[in-house]
Coordinates of C-alpha atoms and ligand atoms in Angstrom, one line a residue:
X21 CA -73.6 77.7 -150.1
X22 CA -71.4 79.2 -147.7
X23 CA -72.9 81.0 -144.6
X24 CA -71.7 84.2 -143.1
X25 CA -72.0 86.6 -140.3
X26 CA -70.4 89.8 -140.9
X27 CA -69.5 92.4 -138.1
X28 CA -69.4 96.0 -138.5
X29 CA -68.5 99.2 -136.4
X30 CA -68.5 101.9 -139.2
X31 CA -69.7 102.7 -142.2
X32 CA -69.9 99.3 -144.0
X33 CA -68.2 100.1 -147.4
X34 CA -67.0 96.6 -146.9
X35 CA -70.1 94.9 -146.3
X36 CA -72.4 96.8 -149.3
X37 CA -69.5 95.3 -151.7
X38 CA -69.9 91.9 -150.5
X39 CA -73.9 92.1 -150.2
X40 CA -73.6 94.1 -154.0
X41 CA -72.0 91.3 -154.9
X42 CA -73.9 88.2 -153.4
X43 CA -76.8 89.9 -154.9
X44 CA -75.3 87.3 -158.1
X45 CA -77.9 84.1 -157.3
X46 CA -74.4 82.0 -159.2
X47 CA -72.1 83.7 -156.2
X48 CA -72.6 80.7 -153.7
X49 CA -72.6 82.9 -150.3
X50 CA -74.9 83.9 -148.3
X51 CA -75.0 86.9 -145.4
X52 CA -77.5 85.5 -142.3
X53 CA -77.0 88.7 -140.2
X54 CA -74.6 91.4 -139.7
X55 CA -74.0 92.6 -135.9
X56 CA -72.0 95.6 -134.6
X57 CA -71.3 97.0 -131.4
X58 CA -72.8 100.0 -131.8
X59 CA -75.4 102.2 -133.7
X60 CA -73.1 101.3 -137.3
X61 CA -74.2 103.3 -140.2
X62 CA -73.5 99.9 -142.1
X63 CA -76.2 98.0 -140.7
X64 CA -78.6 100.4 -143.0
X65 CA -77.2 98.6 -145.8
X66 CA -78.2 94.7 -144.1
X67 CA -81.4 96.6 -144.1
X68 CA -82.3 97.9 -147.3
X69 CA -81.4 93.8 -148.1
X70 CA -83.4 92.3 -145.7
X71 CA -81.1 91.0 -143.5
X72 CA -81.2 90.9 -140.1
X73 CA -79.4 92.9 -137.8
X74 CA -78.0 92.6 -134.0
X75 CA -75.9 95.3 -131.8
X76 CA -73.9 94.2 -128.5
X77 CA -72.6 97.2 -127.1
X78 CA -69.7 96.7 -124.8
X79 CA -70.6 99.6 -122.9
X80 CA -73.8 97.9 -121.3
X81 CA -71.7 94.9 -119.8
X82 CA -69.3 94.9 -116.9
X83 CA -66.6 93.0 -118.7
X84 CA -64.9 92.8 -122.3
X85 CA -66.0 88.5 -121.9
X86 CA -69.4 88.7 -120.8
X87 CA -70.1 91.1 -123.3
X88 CA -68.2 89.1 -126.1
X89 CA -69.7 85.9 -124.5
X90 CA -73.5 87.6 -125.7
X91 CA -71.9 88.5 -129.2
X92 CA -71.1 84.8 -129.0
X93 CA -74.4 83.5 -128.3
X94 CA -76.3 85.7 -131.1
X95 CA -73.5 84.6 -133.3
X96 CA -74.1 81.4 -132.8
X97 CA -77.3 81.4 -132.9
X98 CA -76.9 82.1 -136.7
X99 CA -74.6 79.1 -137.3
X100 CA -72.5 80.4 -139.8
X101 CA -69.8 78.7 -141.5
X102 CA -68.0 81.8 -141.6
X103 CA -67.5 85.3 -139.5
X104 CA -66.2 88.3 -141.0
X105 CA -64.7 91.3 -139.4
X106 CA -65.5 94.3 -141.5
X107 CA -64.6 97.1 -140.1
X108 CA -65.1 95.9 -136.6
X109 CA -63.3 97.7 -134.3
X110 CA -63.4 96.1 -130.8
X111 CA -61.0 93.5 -129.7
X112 CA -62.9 90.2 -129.2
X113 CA -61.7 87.9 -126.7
X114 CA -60.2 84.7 -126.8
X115 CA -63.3 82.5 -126.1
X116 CA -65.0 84.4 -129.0
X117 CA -61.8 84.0 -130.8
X118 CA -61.5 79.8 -130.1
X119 CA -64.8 79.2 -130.9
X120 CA -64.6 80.7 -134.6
X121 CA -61.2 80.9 -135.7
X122 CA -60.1 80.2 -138.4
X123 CA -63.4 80.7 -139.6
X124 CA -62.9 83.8 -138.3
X125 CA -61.5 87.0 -141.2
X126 CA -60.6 90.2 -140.5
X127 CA -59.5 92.8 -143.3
X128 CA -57.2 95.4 -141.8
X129 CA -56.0 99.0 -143.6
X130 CA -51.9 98.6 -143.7
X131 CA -49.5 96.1 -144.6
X132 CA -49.5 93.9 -141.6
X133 CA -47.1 93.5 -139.1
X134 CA -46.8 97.1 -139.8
X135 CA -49.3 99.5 -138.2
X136 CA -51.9 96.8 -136.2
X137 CA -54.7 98.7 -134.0
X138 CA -56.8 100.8 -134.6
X139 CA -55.3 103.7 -136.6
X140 CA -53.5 102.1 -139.3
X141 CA -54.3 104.7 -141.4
X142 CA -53.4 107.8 -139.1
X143 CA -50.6 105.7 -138.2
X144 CA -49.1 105.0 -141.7
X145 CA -49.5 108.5 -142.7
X146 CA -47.7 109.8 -139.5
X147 CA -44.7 107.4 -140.4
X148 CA -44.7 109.4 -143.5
X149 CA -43.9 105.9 -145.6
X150 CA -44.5 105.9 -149.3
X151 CA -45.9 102.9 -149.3
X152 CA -48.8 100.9 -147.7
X153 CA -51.1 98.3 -148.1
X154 CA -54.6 95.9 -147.3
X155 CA -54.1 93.1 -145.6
X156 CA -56.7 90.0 -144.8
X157 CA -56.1 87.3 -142.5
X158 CA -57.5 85.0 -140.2
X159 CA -58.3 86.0 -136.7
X160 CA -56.0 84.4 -133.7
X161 CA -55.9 85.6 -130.0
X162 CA -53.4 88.6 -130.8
X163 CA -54.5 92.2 -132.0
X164 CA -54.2 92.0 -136.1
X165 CA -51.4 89.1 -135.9
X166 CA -53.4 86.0 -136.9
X167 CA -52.4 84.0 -140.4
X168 CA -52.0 86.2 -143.6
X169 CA -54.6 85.0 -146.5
X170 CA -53.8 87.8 -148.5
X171 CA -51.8 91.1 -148.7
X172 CA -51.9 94.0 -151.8
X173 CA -49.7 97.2 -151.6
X174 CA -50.8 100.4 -151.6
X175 CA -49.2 103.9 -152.5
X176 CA -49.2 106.7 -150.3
X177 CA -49.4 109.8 -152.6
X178 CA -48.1 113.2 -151.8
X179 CA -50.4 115.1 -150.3
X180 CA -52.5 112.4 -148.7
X181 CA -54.8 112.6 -146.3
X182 CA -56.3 109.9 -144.1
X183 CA -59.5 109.8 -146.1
X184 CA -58.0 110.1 -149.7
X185 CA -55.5 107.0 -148.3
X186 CA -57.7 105.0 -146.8
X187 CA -60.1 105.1 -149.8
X188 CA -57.1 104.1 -152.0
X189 CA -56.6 100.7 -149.4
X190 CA -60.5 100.0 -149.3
X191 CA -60.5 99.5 -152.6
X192 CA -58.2 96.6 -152.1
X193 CA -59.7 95.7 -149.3
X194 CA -63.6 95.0 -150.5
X195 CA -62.1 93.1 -153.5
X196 CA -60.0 90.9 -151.2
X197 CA -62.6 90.3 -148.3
X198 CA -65.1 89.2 -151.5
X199 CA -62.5 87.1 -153.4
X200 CA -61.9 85.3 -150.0
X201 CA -65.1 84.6 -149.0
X202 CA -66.1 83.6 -152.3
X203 CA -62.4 81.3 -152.3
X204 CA -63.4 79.9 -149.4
X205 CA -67.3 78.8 -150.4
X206 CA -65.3 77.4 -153.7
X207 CA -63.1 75.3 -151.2
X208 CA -60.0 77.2 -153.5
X209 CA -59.5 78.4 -150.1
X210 CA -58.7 76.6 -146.9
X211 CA -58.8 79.0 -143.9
X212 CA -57.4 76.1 -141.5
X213 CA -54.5 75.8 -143.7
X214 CA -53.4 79.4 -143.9
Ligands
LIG6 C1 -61.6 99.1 -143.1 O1 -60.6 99.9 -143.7 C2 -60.9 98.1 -142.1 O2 -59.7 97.8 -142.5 C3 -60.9 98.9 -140.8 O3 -62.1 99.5 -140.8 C4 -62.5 99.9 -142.1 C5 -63.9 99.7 -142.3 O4 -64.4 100.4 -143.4 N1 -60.7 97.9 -139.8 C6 -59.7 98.0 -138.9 O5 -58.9 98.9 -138.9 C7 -59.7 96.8 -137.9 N2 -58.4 96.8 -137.2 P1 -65.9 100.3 -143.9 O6 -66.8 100.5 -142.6 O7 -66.1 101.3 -144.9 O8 -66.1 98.9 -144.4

């Protein structure tokens, strides 16, 4: 049984697949908590499962590492064998970073290198490409750059707009973030070998 922690800023699309999913007694995963760093929408879903819940919220600490040093501790705390970003939109730092990767995930909304941060979506659509994607990949110490575990593409249609796209790449996304998890509690997947 693999353990996870899943982190959250938004709306938690990601997370209600992956609990929706686990909710399989043969899918060997298990969710201990899901944190965010603010008042998520998404933790309502840890809720209506029982989970338990944690928010950190960067604006009550002095500094980007103390406050990522607390998100550490409750983290810990849990002991997971995995963390995964979903949707989490701060930039953690490195001792956070060190202490998890690479079982650390994050799933992003473009076809990485291309658009990192924190408007991929806004960002893709204002490059006007035809073509995007979803991208997964283990967390390192840069912003979105860490090892690729797995990349899909996505179109952009005419007449797009940043909801209709990034709809189109979550669908993508929740599939890879629960293939990977479920890859890596198989051992099909070895996230220190990416
Ligand atoms: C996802 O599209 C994810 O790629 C993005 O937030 C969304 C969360 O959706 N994360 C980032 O852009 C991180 N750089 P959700 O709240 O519906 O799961």
């Amino acid at each position: 049984m693999l353990s996870v922690v899943v982190l959250i800023s938004g709306t938690g699309s990601n997370l209600l697949a992956l609990l929706k999913t686990i909710e399989n007694p043969l899918v060997p995963v298990r969710v201990l908590a899901v944190g965010s760093d603010g008042a998520a929408a998404g933790l309502a879903h840890a809720d209506f499962y029982g989970i338990p819940t944690f928010v950190v919220e960067r604006g009550k600490f002095s500094d980007r590492e103390s406050w990522g040093l607390r998100l550490q501790e409750i983290v810990e705390s849990y002991n997971p064998d995995l963390v995964a970003l979903a949707g989490f939109m701060k930039i953690l730092p490195a001792k956070f970073v060190d202490r998890f990767s690479p079982n650390l995930i994050n799933i992003h909304a473009s076809m990485l290198p291309l658009f990192p941060g924190a408007n991929a979506v806004r960002d893709t659509l204002a490059a006007g490409v035809t073509e995007t994607g979803a991208t997964i990949h283990v967390v390192d110490a840069g912003v979105d750059t860490g090892p690729i575990i797995e990349q899909r593409k996505v179109p952009v249609m005419p007449g797009d707009d940043i909801a209709t796209l990034h709809e189109r790449i979550k669908v993508h996304e929740r599939d890879m973030l629960i293939q990977t998890i479920i890859g890596v509690a198989e051992k099909r997947i070895d996230l220190a070998s990416i």
